[in-house]
Coordinates of C-alpha atoms and ligand atoms in Angstrom, one line a residue:
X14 CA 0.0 0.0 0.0
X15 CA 1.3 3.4 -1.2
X16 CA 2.2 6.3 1.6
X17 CA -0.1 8.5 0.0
X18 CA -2.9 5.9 -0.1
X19 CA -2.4 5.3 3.8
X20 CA -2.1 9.0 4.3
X21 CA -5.2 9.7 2.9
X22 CA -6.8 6.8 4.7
X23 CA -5.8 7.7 7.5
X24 CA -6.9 11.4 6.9
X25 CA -10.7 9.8 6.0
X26 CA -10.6 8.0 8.9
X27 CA -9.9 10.9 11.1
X28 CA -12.3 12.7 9.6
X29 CA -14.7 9.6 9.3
X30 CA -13.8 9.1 13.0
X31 CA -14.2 12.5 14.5
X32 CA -17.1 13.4 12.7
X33 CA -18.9 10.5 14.1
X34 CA -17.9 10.9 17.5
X35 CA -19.5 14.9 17.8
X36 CA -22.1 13.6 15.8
X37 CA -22.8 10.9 18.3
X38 CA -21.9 13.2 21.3
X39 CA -24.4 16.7 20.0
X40 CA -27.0 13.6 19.9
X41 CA -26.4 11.8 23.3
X42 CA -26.3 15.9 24.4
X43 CA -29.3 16.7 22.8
X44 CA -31.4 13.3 23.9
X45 CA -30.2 14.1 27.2
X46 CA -30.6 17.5 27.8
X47 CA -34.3 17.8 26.1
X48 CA -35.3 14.1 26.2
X49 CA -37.5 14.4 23.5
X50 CA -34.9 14.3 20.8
X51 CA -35.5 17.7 19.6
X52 CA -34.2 20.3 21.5
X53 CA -31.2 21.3 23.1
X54 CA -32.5 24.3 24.2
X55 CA -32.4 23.8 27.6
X56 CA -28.8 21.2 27.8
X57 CA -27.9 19.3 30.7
X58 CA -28.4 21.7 33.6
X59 CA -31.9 20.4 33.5
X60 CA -31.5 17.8 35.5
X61 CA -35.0 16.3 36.3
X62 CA -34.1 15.5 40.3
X63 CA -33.5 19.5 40.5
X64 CA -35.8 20.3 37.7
X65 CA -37.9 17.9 37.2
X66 CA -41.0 20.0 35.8
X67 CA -41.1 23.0 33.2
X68 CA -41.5 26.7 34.8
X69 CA -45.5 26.2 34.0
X70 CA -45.6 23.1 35.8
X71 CA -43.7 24.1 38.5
X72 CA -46.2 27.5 39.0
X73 CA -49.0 25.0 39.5
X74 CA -47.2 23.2 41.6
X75 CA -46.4 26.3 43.8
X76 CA -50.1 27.3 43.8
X77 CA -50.9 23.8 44.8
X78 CA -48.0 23.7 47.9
X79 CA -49.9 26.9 49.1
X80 CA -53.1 25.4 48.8
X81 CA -51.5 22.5 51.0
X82 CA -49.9 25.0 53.9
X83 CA -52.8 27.0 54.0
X84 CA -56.0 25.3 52.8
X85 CA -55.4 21.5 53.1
X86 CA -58.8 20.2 53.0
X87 CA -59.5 22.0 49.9
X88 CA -57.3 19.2 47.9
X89 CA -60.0 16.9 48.4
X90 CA -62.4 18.8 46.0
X91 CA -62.2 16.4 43.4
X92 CA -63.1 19.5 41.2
X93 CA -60.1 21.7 41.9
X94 CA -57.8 18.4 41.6
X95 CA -59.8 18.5 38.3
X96 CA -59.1 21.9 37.2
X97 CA -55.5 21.6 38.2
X98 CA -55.2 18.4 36.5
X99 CA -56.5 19.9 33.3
X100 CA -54.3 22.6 34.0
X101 CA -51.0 20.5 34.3
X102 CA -52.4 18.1 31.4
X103 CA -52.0 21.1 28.9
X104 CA -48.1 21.0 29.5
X105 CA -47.5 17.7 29.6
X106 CA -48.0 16.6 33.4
X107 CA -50.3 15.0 35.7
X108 CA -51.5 15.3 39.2
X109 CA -51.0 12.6 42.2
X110 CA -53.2 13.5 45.7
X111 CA -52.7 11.1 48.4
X112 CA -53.9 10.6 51.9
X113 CA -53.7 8.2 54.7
X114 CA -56.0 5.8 53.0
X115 CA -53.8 5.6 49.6
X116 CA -54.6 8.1 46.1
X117 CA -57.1 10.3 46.6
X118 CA -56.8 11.4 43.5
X119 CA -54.5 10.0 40.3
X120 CA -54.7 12.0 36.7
X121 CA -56.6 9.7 34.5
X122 CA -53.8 9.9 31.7
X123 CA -51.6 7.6 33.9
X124 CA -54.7 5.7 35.3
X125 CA -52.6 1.9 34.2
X126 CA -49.4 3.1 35.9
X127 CA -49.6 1.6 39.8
X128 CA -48.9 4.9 41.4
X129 CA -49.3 3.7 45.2
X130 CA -46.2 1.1 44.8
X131 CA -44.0 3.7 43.1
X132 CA -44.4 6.7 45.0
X133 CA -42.0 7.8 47.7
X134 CA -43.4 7.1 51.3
X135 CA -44.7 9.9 53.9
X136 CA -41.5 11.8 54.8
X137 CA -42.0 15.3 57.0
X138 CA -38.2 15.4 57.2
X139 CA -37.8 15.6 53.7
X140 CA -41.4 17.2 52.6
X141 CA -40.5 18.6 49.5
X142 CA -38.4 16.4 46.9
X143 CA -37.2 17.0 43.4
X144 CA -36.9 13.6 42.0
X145 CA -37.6 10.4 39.4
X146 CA -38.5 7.2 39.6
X147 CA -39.5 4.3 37.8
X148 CA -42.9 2.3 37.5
X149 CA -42.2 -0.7 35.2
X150 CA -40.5 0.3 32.5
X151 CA -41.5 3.5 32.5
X152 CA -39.5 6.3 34.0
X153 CA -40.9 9.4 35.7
X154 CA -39.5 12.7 37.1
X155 CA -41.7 14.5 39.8
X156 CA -42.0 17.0 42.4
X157 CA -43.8 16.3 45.6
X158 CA -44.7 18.3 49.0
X159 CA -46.1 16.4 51.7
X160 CA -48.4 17.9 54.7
X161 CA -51.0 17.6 57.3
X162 CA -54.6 17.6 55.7
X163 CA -55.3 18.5 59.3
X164 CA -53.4 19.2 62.1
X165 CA -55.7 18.1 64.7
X166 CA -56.8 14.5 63.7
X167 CA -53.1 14.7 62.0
X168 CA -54.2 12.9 58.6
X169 CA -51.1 13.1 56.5
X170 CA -51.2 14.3 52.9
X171 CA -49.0 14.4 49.3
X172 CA -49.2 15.9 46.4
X173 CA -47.1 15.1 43.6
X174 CA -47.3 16.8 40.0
X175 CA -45.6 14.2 37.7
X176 CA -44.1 13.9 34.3
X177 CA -43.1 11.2 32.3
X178 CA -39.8 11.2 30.5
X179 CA -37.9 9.3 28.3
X180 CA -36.4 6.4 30.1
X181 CA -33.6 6.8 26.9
X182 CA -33.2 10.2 27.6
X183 CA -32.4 9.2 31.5
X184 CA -30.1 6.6 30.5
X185 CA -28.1 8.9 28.2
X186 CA -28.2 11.5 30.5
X187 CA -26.6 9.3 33.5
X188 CA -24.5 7.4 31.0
X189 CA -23.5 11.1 29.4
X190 CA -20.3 11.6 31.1
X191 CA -19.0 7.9 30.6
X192 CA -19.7 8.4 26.6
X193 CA -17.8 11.7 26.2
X194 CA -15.0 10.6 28.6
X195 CA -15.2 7.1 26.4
X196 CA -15.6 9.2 23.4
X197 CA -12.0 11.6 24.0
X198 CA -10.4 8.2 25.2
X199 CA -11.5 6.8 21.8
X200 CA -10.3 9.9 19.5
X201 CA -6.8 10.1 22.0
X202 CA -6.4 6.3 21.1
X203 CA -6.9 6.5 17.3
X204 CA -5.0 9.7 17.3
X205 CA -1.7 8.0 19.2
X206 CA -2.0 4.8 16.8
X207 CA -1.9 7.1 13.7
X208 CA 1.1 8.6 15.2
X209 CA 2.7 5.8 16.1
X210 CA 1.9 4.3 12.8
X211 CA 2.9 7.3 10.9
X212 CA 6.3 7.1 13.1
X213 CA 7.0 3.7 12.5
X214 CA 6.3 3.7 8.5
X215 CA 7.6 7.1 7.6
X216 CA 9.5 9.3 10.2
X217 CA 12.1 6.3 11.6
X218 CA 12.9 5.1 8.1
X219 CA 13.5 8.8 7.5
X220 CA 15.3 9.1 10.4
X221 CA 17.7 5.9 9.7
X222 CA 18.1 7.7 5.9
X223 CA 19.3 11.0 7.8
X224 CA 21.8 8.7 10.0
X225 CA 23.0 7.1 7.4
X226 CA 23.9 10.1 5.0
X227 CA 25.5 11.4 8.2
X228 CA 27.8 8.2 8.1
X229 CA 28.6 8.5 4.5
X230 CA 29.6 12.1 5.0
X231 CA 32.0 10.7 7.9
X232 CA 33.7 8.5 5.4
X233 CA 31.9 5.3 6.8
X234 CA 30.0 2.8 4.5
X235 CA 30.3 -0.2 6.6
X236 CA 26.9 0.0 8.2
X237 CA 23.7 -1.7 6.6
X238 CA 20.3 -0.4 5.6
X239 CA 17.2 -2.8 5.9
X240 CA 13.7 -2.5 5.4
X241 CA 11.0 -4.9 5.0
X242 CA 8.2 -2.8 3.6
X243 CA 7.4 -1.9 -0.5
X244 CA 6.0 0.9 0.0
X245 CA 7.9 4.7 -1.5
X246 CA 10.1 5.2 1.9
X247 CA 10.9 1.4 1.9
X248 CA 12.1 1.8 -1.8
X249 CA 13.8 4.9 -0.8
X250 CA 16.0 2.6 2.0
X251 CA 16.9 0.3 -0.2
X252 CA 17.6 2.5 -3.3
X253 CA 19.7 4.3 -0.6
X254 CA 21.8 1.2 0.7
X255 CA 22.3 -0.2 -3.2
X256 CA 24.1 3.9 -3.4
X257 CA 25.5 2.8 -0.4
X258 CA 27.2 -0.6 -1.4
X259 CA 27.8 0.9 -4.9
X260 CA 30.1 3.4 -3.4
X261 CA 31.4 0.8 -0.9
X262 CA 32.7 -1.6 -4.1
X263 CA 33.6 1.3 -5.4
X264 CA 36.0 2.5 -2.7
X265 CA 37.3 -0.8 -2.4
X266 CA 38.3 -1.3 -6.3
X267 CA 39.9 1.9 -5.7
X268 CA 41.6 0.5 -2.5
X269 CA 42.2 -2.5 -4.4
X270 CA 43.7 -0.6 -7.5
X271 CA 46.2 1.2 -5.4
X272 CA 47.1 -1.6 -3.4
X273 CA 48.1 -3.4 -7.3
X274 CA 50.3 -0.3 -8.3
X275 CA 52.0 -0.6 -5.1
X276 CA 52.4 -4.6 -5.7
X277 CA 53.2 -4.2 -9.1
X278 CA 56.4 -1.1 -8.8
X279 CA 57.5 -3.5 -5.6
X280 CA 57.8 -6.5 -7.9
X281 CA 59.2 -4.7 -10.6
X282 CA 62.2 -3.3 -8.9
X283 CA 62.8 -6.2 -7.0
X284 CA 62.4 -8.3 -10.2
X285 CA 64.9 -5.8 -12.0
X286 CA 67.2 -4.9 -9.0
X287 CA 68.4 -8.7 -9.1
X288 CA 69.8 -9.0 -12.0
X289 CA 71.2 -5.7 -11.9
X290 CA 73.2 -7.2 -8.8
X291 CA 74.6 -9.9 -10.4
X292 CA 75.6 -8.1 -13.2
X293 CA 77.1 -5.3 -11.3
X294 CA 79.1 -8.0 -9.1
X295 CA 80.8 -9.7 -12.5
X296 CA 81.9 -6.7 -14.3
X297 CA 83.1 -5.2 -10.8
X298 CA 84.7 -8.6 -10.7
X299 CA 86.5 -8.1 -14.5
X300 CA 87.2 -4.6 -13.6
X301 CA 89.2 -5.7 -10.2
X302 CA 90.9 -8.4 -12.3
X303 CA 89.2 -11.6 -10.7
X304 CA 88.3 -13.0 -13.9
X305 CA 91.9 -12.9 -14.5
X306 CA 92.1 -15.8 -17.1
X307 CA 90.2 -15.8 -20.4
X308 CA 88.1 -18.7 -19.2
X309 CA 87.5 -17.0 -16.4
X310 CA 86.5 -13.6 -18.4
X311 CA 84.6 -16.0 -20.6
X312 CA 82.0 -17.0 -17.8
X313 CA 82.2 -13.4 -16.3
X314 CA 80.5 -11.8 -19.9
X315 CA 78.4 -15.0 -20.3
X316 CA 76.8 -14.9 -16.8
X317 CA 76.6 -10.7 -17.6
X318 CA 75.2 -11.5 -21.1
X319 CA 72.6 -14.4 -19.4
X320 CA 71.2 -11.8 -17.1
X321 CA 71.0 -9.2 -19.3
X322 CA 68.9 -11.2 -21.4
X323 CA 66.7 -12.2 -18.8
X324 CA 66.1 -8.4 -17.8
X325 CA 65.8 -7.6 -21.8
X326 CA 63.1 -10.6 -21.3
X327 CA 61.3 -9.6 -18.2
X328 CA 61.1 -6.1 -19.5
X329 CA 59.6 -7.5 -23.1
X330 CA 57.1 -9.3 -21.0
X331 CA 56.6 -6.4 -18.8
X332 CA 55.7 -4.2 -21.8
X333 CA 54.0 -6.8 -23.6
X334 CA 51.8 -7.2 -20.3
X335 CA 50.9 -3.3 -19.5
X336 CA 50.2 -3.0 -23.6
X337 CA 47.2 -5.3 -23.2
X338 CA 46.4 -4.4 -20.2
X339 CA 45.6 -0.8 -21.9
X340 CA 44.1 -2.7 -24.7
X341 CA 47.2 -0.6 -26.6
X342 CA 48.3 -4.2 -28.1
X343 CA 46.3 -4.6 -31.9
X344 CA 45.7 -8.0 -32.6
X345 CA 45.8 -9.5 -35.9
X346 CA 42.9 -11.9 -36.3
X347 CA 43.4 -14.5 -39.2
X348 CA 41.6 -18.0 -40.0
X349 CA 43.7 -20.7 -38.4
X350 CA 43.5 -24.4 -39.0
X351 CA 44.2 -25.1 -34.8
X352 CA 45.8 -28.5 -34.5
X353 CA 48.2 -28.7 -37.1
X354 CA 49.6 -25.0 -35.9
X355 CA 49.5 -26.4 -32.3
X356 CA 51.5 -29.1 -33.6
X357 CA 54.0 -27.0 -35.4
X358 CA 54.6 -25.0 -32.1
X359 CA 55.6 -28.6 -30.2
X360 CA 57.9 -29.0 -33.5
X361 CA 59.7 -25.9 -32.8
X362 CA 60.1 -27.2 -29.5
X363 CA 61.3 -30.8 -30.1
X364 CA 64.6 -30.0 -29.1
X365 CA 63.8 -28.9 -25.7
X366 CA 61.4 -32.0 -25.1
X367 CA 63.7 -34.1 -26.3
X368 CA 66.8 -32.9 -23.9
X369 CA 64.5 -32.7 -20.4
X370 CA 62.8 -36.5 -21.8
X371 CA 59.8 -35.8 -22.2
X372 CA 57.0 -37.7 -23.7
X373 CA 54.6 -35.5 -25.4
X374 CA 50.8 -37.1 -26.2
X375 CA 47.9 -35.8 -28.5
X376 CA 43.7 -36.6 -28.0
X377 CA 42.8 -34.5 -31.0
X378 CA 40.5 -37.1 -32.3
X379 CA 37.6 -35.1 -34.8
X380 CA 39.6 -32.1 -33.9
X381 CA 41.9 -32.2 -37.4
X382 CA 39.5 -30.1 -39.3
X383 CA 38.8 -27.2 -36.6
X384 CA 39.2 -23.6 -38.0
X385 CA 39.5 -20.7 -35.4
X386 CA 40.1 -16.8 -35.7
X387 CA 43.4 -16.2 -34.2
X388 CA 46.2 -13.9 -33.8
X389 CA 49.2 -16.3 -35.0
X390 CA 51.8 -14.4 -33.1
X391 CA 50.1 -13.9 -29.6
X392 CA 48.0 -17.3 -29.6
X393 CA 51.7 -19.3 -30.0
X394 CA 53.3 -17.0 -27.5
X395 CA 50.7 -18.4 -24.7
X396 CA 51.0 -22.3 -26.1
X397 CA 54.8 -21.5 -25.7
X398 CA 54.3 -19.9 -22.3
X399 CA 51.9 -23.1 -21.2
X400 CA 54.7 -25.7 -22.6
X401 CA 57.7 -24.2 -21.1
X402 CA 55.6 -24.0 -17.6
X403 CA 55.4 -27.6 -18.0
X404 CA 59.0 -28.0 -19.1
X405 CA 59.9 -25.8 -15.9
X406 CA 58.2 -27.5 -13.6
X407 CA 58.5 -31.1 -14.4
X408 CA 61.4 -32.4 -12.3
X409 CA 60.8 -36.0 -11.8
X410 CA 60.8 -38.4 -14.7
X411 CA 58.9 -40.0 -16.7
X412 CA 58.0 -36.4 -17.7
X413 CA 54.9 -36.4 -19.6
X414 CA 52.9 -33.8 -21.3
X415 CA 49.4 -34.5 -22.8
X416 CA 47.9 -32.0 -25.2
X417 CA 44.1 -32.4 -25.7
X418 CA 41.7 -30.4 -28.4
X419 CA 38.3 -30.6 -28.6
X420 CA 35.2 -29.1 -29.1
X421 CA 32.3 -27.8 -26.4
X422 CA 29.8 -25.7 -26.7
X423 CA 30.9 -24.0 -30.2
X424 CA 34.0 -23.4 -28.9
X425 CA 37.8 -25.4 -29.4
X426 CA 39.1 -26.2 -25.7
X427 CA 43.1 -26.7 -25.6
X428 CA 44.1 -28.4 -22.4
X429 CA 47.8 -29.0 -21.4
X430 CA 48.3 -31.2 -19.2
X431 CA 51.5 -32.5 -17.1
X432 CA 52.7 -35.1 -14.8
X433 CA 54.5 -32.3 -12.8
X434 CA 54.0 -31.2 -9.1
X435 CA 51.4 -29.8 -9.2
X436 CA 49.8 -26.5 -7.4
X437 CA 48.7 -25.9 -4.4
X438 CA 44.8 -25.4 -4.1
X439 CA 46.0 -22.1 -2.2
X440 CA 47.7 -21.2 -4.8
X441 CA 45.6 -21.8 -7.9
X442 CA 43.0 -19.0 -7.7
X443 CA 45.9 -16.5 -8.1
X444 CA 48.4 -18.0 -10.9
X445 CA 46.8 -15.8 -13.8
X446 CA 47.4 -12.8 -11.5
X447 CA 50.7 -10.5 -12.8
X448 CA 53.8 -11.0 -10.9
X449 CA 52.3 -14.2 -9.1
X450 CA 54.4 -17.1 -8.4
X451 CA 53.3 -19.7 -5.9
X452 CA 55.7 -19.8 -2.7
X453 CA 57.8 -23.0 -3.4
X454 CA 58.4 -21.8 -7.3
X455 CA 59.7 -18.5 -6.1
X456 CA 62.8 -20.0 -4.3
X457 CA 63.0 -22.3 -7.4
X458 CA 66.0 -21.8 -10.0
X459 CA 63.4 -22.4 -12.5
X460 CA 60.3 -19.4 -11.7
X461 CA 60.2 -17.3 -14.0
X462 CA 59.1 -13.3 -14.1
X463 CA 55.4 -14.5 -12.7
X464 CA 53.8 -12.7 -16.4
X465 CA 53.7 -15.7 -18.5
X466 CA 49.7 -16.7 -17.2
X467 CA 48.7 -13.5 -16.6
X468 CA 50.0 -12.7 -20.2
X469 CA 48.2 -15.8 -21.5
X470 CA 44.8 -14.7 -20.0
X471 CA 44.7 -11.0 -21.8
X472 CA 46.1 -13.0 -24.9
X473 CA 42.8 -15.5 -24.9
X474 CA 40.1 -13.0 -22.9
X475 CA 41.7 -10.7 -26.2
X476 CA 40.1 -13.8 -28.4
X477 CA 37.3 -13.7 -26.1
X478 CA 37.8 -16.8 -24.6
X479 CA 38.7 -17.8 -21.6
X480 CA 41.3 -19.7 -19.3
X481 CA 41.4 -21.5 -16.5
X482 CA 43.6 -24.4 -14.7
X483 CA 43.1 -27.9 -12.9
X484 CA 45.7 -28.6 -10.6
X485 CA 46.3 -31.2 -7.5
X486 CA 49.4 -31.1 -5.5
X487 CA 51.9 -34.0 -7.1
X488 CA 49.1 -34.9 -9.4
X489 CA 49.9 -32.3 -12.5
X490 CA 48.7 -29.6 -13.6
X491 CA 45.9 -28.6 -16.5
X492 CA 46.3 -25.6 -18.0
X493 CA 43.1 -25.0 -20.5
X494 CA 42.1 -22.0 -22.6
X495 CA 39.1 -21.8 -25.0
X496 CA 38.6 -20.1 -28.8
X497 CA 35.7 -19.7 -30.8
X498 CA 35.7 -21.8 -33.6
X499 CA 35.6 -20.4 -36.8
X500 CA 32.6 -21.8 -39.0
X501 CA 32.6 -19.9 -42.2
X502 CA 35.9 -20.6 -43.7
X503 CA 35.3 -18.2 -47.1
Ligands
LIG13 P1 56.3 -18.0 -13.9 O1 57.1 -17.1 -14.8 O2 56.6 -17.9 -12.5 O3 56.2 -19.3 -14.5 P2 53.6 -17.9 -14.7 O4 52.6 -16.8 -14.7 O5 53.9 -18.6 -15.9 O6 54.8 -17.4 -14.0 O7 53.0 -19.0 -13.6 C1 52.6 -18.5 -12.4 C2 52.8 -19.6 -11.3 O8 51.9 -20.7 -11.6 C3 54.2 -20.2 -11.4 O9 55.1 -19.5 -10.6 C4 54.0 -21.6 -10.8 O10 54.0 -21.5 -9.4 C5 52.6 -21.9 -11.3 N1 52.6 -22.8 -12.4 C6 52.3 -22.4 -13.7 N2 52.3 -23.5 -14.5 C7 52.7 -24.6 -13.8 C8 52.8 -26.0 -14.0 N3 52.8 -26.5 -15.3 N4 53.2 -26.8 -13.0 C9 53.3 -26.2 -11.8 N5 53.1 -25.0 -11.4 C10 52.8 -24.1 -12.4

C-alpha cells in the first residue's frame, strides 16, 4: 500500500472518526438534555431530580404547595384536583393527591401506571423532593410536597405533580459523562495509533536515511540499511543502501587498484634490481681483475650476457603485459586451422622435449578439421608460455605432457596437461594474477618473471575466450584456454 494511499486513509478515517464521534456526542447531548430528541434548548443543567417540571408546571405546583400550607382540606375537592389536572395536562403533566387511605386522586392519563407502589413514602423530614423514579419500564420525574390535611386529627397528605420522561433520555443522561469521557479516550487512542503508525512507517525510516547520509559524510559505509516494507520510503532505504554498497565496491576497487600499483612497482624493482646485482658483481669482478684468465672472463661476460637477457626478457614481458592491459596491443585476427599449428609449435620445441625426456601425447580425435580466428603471433606465445611451464616445472621423470583439443559448446578447448607437481589449491586461484608465483616456485632456480599466465589470460580474454587451470598437488597440472571456432571458412 502506497504512503499516500495510507495518508489519505488515514486522513478519512480521522475525519470519518471524529465526525462521528461529535455527531454521536451533540445527539447523546441533545437526547439528554431535552429528552424528547428535539431540542437542546435547555442542555444538561436540566436535570429532572432539580428540575424535574417546566416553569409552568412548576407555577401550579407552587399554587398547589400553598393550597396545601394553608387550605389543606380544599385538595379533596375532586373538582379543583380537576381543574388543576386539566391545567397541568395542557403542559405535559399530571397530578397525584394522596392521603392516609392511599390516592385520593390520580390524573386519568396515567390511570394503568400503579402509582401507590412507586411513590416515595410519607417523609415530613424531607417534605418537599425533586426527584424520578420508575414504575415498570416507564421512568418518571416529579415533584412532591407532603403535609398535614389536618393538624388536629393529623391525617397526612401528598401531592405530587408528575411527568413522564424518556427512560432513553435518563439513560443517556446518566451514561453522558462515561460516553464523552469514552468518546475523547476513543479519539486520543486512534489519534496516538496514527502517530505511532505514521512514526513507525515514515518518520524512523526517514530518520535511519538521515543517520546514514550522516555516516557516509564521515567517510563510513560499513553500516547496513534494511527495510522490509514496499511501500515509497521502503524503496527509498533500499535505493539508498544499493548507493551505499555501490560506493562501498567502489572505494574498495579503488583501495584495491592502489594496493596493485603498489604490488606491481614493488615487484618490478625487485624483479629488475636482481639482475642488476649480479651483473654489477661480475663486471666489478672483471674490472678488479678476478676473472683474471680468459676462461674466467669467458664466464664473467656470459653470466653478464645471461642476465641481461633475462632483464631484456622480463622487460619485453613487462611491456608486452601493460600493452594489453591498456588494450594498446592490436591484434591481428586471421583463420587458423588449430591442431596442425599447435602441432607446429611442439615441432619448434622438439629440441627442448627431447633434452628434459619428455614424452609428449595428442587426444585430438575429430579435432583435425577445426578452424579458429586467431592472432598467429600472440595465440603461439601463450602455447609456448603453457609448454615451457610444464617443461619448468617437471622435475621428476617420466615427464609427460598430454595435449588435448576438442570441441564444447561451439567453442575449441586446448588443455595441457603435465605429470608435474602440481599446485597448491591455495595457490591456484591466483596464478593468472601478474607477478604471481606460488611460494615454493619463487625459491626455485626455475620461476620465471610471474607474467607468462597472466599474459596468457589477456592474450585469450583478447580472443574472447577464456582460461582456467586444474591442478592437485603432485598430481599435474591442466592448464586450459578456449577459442571460438571459426565456421565460415570463405
Ligand atoms: P612464472 O614465470 O613464475 O612461471 P607464470 O605466470 O607462468 O609465472 O606462472 C605462475 C605460477 O603458476 C608459477 O610461478 C607456478 O607456481 C605456477 N605454475 C604455472 N604452470 C605450472 C605448471 N605447469 N606446474 C606447476 N606450477 C605451475
Amino acid at each position: 500500500m502506497s504512503i499516500r494511499f495510507r495518508l489519505l486513509l488515514s486522513f478519512m478515517s480521522v475525519v470519518v472518526v471524529s465526525v462521528i464521534v461529535f455527531a454521536l456526542a451533540a445527539y447523546s447531548l441533545s437526547v439528554a438534555v431535552t429528552g424528547d430528541f428535539r431540542s437542546i434548548s435547555r442542555f444538561y443543567k436540566v436535570h429532572y431530580s432539580v428540575h424535574p417540571l417546566s416553569d409552568e408546571e412548576d407555577n401550579l405546583f407552587i399554587d398547589l404547595k400553598y393550597l396545601a400550607k394553608h387550605d389543606p382540606k380544599r385538595l379533596k375537592e375532586q373538582l379543583l384536583l380537576e381543574d388543576y389536572d386539566q391545567q397541568l395536562k395542557m403542559v405535559q403533566a399530571g397530578l397525584v393527591v394522596r392521603d392516609d387511605e392511599g390516592i385520593l386522586y390520580q390524573t386519568p392519563t396515567l390511570h394503568d401506571v400503579d402509582m401507590e407502589s412507586a411513590l416515595p413514602a410519607y417523609d415530613l423530614s424531607n417534605r418537599s423532593i425533586r426527584n424520578t423514579m420508575n414504575v415498570g419500564n416507564r421512568f418518571f420525574s416529579y415533584a412532591k410536597f407532603d403535609f398535614y390535611f389536618s393538624s388536629e386529627t393529623g391525617e397526612k397528605g401528598s401531592i405530587f405533580v408528575i411527568r413522564e420522561r424518556s427512560p432513553f433520555a435518563e439513560m443517556i443522561r446518566t451514561l453522558l459523562p462515561i460516553l464523552i469521557g469514552m468518546l475523547a479516550a476513543i479519539l486520543l487512542l486512534t489519534g496516538w495509533l496514527l502517530y505511532r503508525y505514521v512514526t513507525r512507517k515514515i518518520i524512523k525510516p526517514l530518520d535511519a536515511l538521515r543517520q546514514s547520509a550522516e555516516h557516509i559524510t564521515e567517510g563510513d559505509l560499513t553500516f547496513r540499511l534494511h527495510s522490509s516494507s514496499r511501500d515509497e520510503v521502503g524503496q527509498l532505504v533500499l535505493t539508498f543502501d544499493q548507493m551505499r554498497r555501490q560506493l562501498y565496491d567502489s572505494v574498495q576497487l579503488q583501495l584495491h587498484y592502489e594496493e596493485n600499483r603498489k604490488q606491481l612497482l614493488s615487484n618490478i624493482s625487485h624483479d629488475l634490481r636482481t639482475p642488476i646485482t649480479t651483473i654489477k658483481g661480475y663486471a666489478e669482478g672483471i674490472r678488479d681483475g678476478v676473472a683474471n684468465t680468459p676462461d674466467k672472463l669467458d664466464k664473467y661476460v656470459e653470466a653478464i650476457h645471461t642476465r641481461a637477457s633475462d632483464m631484456e626478457q622480463l622487460v619485453d614481458e613487462l611491456l608486452l603485459y601493460s600493452k594489453l592491459d591498456l588494450n594498446k596491443e592490436p591484434f591481428s585476427f586471421e583463420q587458423l586451422l588449430l591442431l596442425p599449428f599447435l602441432k607446429s609449435i611442439v615441432e619448434a620445441l622438439a629440441i627442448d622435449f627431447d633434452n628434459e625426456q619428455v614424452e609428449v601425447s595428442w587426444l585430438a580425435e575429430g579435432a583435425e578439421e577445426l578452424f579458429v580466428l586467431a592472432d598467429q603471433e600472440k595465440l603461439k606465445r601463450v602455447v609456448v608460455n603453457l609448454l615451457s611451464n610444464c617443461l619448468k616445472y617437471m622435475v621428476s621423470h617420466p615427464k609427460r605432457i598430454t595435449i588435448g583439443v576438442e570441441v564444447k559448446d561451439g567453442f575449441a578447448v586446448v588443455k595441457i596437461k603435465d605429470n608435474g607437481p602440481g599446485i597448491h589449491p591455495d595457490a591456484l586461484p591466483h596464478i593468472f594474477e601478474r607477478f604471481y608465483r606460488e611460494e615454493l616456485s619463487r625459491s626455485k632456480a626455475a620461476g620465471g618473471s610471474g607474467l607468462g599466465l597472466a599474459i596468457a589470460k589477456q592474450i585469450i580474454e583478447g580472443h574472447g575466450g577464456e582460461i582456467g587451470a586444474e591442478s592437485l598437488p603432485q598430481q599435474g597440472t591442466s592448464i586450459y584456454f578456449t577459442l571460438k571456432i571459426f565456421e565460415d571458412r570463405r
